[in-house]
Coordinates of C-alpha atoms and ligand atoms in Angstrom, one line a residue:
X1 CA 0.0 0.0 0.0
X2 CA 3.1 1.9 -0.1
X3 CA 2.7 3.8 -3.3
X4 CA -1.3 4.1 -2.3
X5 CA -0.7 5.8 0.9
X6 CA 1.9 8.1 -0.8
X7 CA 0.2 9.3 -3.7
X8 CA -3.0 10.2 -1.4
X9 CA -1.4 11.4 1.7
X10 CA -4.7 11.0 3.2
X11 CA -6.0 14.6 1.7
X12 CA -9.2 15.8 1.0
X13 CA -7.7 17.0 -2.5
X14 CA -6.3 13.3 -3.3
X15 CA -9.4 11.6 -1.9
X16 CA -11.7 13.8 -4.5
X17 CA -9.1 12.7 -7.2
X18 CA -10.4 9.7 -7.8
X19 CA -13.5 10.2 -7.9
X20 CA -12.6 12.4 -10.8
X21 CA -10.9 10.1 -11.9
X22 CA -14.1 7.4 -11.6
X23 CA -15.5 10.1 -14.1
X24 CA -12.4 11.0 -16.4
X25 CA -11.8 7.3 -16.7
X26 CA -15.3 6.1 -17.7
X27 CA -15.2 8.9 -20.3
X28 CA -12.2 7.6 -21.5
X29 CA -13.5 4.4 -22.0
X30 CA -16.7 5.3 -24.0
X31 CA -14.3 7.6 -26.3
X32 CA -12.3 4.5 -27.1
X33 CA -15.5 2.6 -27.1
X34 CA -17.5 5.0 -29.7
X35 CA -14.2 5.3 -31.7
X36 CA -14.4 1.4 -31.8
X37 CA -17.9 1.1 -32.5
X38 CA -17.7 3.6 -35.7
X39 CA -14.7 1.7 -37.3
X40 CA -16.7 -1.7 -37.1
X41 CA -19.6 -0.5 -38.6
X42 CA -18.1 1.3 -41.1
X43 CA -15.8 -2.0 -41.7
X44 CA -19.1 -4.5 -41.7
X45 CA -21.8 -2.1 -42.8
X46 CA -23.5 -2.9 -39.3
X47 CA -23.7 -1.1 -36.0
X48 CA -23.0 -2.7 -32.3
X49 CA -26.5 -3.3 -31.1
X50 CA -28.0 -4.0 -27.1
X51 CA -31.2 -5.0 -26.3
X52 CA -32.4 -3.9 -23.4
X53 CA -35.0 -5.6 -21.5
X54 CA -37.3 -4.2 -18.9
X55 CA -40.4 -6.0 -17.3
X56 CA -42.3 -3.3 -15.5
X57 CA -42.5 0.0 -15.1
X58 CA -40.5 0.9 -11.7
X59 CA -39.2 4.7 -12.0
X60 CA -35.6 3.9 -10.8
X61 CA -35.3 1.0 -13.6
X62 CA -36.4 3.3 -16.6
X63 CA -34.2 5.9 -15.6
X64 CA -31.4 3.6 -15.6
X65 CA -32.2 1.6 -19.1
X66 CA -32.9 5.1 -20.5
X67 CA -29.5 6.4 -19.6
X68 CA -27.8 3.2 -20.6
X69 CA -29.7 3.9 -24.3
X70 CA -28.7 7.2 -24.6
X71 CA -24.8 6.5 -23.7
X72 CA -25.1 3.9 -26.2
X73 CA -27.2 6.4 -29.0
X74 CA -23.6 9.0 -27.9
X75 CA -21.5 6.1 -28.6
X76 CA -22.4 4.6 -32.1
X77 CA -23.9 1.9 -30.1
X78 CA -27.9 0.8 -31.2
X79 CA -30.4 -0.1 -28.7
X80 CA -33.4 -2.1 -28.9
X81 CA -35.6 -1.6 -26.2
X82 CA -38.2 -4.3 -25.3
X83 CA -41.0 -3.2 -22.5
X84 CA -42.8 -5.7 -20.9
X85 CA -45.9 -5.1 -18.7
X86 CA -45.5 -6.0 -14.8
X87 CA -47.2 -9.2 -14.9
X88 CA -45.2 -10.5 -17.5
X89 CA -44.4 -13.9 -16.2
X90 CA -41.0 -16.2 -16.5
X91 CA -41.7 -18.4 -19.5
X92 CA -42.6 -15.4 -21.2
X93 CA -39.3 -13.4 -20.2
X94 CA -37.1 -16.8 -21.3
X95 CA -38.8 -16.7 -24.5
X96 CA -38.2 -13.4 -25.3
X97 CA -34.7 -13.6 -24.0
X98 CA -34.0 -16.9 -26.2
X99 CA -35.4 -15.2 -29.2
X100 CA -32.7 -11.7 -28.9
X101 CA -30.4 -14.5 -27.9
X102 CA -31.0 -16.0 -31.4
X103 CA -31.4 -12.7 -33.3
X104 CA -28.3 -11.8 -35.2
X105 CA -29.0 -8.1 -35.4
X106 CA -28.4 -8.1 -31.7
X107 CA -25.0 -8.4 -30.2
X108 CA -25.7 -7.7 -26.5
X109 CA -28.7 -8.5 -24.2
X110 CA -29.1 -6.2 -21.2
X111 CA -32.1 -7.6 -18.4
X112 CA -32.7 -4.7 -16.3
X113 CA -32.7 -6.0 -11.9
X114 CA -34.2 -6.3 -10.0
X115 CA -37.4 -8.1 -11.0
X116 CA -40.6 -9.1 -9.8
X117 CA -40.8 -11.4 -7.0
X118 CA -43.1 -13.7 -9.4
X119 CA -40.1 -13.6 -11.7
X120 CA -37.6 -16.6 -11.5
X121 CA -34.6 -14.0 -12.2
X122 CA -32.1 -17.0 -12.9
X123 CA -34.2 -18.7 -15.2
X124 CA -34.5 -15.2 -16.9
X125 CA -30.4 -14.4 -17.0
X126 CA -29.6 -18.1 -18.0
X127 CA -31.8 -17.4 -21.2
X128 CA -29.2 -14.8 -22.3
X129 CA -26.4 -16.6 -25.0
X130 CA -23.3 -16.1 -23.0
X131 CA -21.8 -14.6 -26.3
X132 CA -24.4 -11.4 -26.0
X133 CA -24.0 -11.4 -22.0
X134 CA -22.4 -8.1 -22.0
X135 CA -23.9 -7.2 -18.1
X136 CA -22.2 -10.4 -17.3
X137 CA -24.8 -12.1 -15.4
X138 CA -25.0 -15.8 -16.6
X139 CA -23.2 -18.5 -14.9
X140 CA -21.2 -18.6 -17.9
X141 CA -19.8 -15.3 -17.5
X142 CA -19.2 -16.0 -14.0
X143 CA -17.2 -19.1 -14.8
X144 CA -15.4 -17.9 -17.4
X145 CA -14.8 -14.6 -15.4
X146 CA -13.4 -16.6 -12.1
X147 CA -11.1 -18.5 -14.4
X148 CA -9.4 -15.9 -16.0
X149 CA -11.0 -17.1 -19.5
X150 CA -12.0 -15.0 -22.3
X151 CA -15.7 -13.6 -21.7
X152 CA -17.8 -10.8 -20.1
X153 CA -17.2 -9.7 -16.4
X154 CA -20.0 -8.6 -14.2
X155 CA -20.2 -4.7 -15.1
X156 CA -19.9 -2.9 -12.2
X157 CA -17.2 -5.4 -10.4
X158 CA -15.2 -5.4 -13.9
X159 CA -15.1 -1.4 -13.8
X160 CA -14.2 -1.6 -10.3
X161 CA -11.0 -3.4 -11.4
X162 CA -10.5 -0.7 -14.1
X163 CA -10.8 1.8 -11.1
X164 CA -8.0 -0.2 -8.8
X165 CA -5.7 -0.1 -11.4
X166 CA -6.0 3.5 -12.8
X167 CA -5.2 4.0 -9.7
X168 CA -2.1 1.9 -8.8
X169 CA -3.9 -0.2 -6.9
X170 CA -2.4 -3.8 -6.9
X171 CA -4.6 -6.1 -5.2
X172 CA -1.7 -8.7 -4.8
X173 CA -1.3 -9.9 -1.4
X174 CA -3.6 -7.7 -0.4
X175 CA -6.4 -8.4 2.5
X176 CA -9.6 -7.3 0.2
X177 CA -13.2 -7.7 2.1
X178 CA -15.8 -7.4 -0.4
X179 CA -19.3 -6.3 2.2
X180 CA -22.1 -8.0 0.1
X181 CA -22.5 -11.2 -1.8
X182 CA -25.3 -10.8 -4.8
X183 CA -24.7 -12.3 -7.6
X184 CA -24.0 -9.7 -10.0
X185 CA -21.6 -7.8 -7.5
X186 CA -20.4 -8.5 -3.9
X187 CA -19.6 -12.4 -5.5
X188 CA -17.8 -11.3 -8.9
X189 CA -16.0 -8.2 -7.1
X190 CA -14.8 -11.0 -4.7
X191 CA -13.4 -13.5 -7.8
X192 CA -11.9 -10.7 -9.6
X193 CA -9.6 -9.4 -6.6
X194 CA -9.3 -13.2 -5.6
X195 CA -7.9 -13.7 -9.2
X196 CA -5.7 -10.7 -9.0
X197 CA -3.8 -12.6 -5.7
X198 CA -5.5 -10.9 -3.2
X199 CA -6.6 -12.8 0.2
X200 CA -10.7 -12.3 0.0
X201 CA -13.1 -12.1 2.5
X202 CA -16.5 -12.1 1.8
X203 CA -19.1 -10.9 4.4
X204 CA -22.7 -10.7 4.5
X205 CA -25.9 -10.2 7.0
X206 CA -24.9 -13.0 9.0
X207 CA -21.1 -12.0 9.4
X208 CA -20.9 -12.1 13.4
X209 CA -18.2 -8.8 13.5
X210 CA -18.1 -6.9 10.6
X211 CA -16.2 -3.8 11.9
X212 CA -13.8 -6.4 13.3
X213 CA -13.6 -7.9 9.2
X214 CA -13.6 -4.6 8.3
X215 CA -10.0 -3.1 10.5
X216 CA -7.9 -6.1 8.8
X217 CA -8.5 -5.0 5.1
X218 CA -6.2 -2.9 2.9
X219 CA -8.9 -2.7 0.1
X220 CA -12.9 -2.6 1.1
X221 CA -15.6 -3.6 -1.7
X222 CA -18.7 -1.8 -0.5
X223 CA -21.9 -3.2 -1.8
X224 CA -24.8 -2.9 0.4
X225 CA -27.5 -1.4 -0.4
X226 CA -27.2 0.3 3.6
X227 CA -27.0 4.0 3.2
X228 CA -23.4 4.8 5.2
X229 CA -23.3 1.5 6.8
X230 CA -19.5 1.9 6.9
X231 CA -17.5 4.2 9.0
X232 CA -14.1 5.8 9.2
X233 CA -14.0 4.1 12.8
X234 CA -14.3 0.6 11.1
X235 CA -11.8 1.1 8.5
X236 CA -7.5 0.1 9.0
X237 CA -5.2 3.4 8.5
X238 CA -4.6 3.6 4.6
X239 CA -7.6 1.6 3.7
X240 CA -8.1 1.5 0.0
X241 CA -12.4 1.6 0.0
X242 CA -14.5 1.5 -3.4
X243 CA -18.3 2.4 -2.4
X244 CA -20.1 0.5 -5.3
X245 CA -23.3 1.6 -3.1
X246 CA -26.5 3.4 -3.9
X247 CA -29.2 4.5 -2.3
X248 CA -31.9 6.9 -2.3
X249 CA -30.5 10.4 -2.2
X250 CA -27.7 9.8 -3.8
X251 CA -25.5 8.3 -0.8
X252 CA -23.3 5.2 -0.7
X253 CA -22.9 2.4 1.7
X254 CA -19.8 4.1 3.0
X255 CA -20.3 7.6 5.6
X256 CA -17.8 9.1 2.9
X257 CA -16.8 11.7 5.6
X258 CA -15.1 9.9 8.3
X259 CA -13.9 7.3 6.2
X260 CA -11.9 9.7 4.3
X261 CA -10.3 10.8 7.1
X262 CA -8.5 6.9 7.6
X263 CA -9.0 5.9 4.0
X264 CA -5.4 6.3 1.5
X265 CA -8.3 6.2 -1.1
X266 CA -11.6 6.5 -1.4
X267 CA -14.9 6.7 -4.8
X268 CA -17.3 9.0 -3.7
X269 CA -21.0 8.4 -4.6
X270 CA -22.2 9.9 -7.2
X271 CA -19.5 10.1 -9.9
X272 CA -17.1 7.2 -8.7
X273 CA -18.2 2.9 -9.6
X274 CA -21.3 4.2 -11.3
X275 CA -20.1 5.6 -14.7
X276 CA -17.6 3.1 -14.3
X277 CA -20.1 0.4 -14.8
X278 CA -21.7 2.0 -18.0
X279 CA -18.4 2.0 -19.5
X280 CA -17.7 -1.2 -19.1
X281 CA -21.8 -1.8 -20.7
X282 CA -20.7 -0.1 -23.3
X283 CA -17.2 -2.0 -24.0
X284 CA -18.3 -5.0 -23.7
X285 CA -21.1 -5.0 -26.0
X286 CA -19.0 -3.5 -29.0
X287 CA -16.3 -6.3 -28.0
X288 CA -19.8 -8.8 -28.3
X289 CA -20.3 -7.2 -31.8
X290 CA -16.9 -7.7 -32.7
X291 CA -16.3 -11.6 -32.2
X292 CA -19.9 -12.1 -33.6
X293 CA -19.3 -10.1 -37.0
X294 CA -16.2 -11.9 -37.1
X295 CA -13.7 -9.5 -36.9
Ligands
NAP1 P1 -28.4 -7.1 -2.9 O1 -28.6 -8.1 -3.9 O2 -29.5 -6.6 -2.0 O3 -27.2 -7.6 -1.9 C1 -26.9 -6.9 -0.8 C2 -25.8 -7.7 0.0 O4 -25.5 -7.0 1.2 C3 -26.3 -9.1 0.4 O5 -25.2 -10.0 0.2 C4 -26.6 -8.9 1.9 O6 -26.3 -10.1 2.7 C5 -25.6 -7.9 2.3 N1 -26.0 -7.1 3.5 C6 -27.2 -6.6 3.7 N2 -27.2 -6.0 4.9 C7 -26.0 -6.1 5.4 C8 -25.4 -5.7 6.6 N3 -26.0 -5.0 7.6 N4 -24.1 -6.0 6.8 C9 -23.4 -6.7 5.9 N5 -23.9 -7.2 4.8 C10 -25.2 -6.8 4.5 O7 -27.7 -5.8 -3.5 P2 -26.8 -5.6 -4.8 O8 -27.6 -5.7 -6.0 O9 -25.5 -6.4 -4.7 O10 -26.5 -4.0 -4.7 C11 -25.8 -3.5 -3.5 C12 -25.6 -2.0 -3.7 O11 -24.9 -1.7 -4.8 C13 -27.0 -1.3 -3.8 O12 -26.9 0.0 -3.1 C14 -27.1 -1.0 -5.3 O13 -27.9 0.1 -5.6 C15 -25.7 -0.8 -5.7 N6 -25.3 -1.1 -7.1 C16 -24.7 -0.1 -7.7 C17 -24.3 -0.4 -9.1 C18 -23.5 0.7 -9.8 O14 -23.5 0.7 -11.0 N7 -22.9 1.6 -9.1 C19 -24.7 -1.6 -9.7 C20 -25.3 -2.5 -9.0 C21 -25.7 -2.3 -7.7 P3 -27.1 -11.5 2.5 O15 -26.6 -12.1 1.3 O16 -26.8 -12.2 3.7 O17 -28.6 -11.1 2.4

């Protein structure tokens, strides 16, 4: 943590940093991205296309599918958007989901999550060709992901990674605890830093001492879904800590405050994993377009 501790000196001005950076860097991305996009279709006459999938009608879901279509629109990228009412049931989803999985035009499948309860969300994701899985939510992925083999990462843990290492941050030999276990981010964020060598702990509701989990680790994964569960009390001196949280009024899991005052580094929320995950949408959907056009 050497290089970490000394590039931040544990200021306010460093600590903003990279959350600018979060920003600059997800930019960055879609510029190579839309600059990637534009040379395939003008090399095989077709544009990168998503589908995105909603069931429902929840506010929070549209906004996000809508800003996802829009960065794509900015980026060269189609989108297909497929609405389905609420009570839209599972066989229904699959069958939708098998039939963009077997449409050529489409290179990348996006199911918007959470789902109804009445929805069997696995059943839904595993209907997704793992070639088009570009959120990274199939068992495939995460197979193929864990083992260091060629296909899509979870978005938001695989920008997380781009985040650790804009930064300088080698998870090697590292202590990492990731706070959450879902499937599509506290588990992947876990395999990622396990496969980048660094000793993982996972913890959870049931975790008996989490502050205690919490003091041992040079780099913290929060994802939650517990507005400022974290604190600067709970965190070791130097403490590397990615917020992936968010929750209603725009606050993380992490109390961004105190833990900046122990933290070497720290994303703020907004502006530091979220544009992050976008970016690596984007990415992998004109990488999905790429090996399926065959070039
Ligand atoms: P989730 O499926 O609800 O999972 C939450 C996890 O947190 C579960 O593993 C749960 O444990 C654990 N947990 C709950 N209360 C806890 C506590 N008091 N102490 C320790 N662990 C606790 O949520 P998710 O989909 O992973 O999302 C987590 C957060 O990330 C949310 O705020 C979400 O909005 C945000 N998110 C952000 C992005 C982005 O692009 N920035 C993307 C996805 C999600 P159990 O397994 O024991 O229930």
């Amino acid at each position: 943590m050497d290089h970490v501790s000394g590039t931040a000196g544990g200021t306010s001005q460093a600590l903003k940093a990279l959350g600018e950076d979060g920003t600059s860097l997800a930019r960055k991305i879609v510029e190579e991205t839309a600059e990637r996009a534009a040379q395939l279709t003008e090399r095989t006459g077709t544009a990168p296309c998503l589908a995105t999938v909603l069931v429902g009608e929840d506010p929070a879901s549209v906004t996000y599918v809508r800003m996802k279509q829009n960065r794509c629109r900015k980026a060269g990228i189609e989108s297909r958007h497929v609405a389905l009412p609420a009570a839209t049931g599972t066989e229904e989803l699959v069958a939708t989901l098998r039939k963009l999985s077997d449409d050529p035009g489409v290179h990348g499948i996006l199911l918007q999550h959470p789902m109804g309860a009445h929805i069997d969300e696995r059943a839904a994701f595993e209907a997704i060709a793992p070639e088009k899985d570009v959120d990274g939510v199939t068992f495939a992925s995460f197979a193929t992901m864990s083992f260091g083999l060629p296909g899509f990462v979870s978005c938001t843990p695989g920008g997380i990674m781009r985040l650790l290492d804009a930064y300088d941050v080698d998870p090697s030999g590292k202590r990492a605890v990731v706070v959450g276990r879902s499937a599509i981010l506290g588990k992947p964020a876990g395999m990622l830093l396990l496969a980048r060598d660094a000793t993982v702990t996972y913890c959870h509701s049931r975790t008996a001492d989490l502050s205690a989990a919490l003091r041992e680790a040079d780099i913290v994964v929060a994802a939650v879904g517990r507005p400022r569960l974290i604190r600067g009390q709970d965190l070791k001196p130097g403490a590397v800590v990615v917020d992936a949280g968010y929750n209603a009024g725009n606050v993380g899991d992490v109390d961004f405050d105190s833990a900046a005052e122990r933290a070497s580094l720290i994303t703020p929320v907004p502006g530091g994993v979220g544009p992050m995950t976008i970016a690596t949408l984007l990415e992998q959907t004109v990488t999905a377009a790429a090996r399926q056009l065959g070039v």
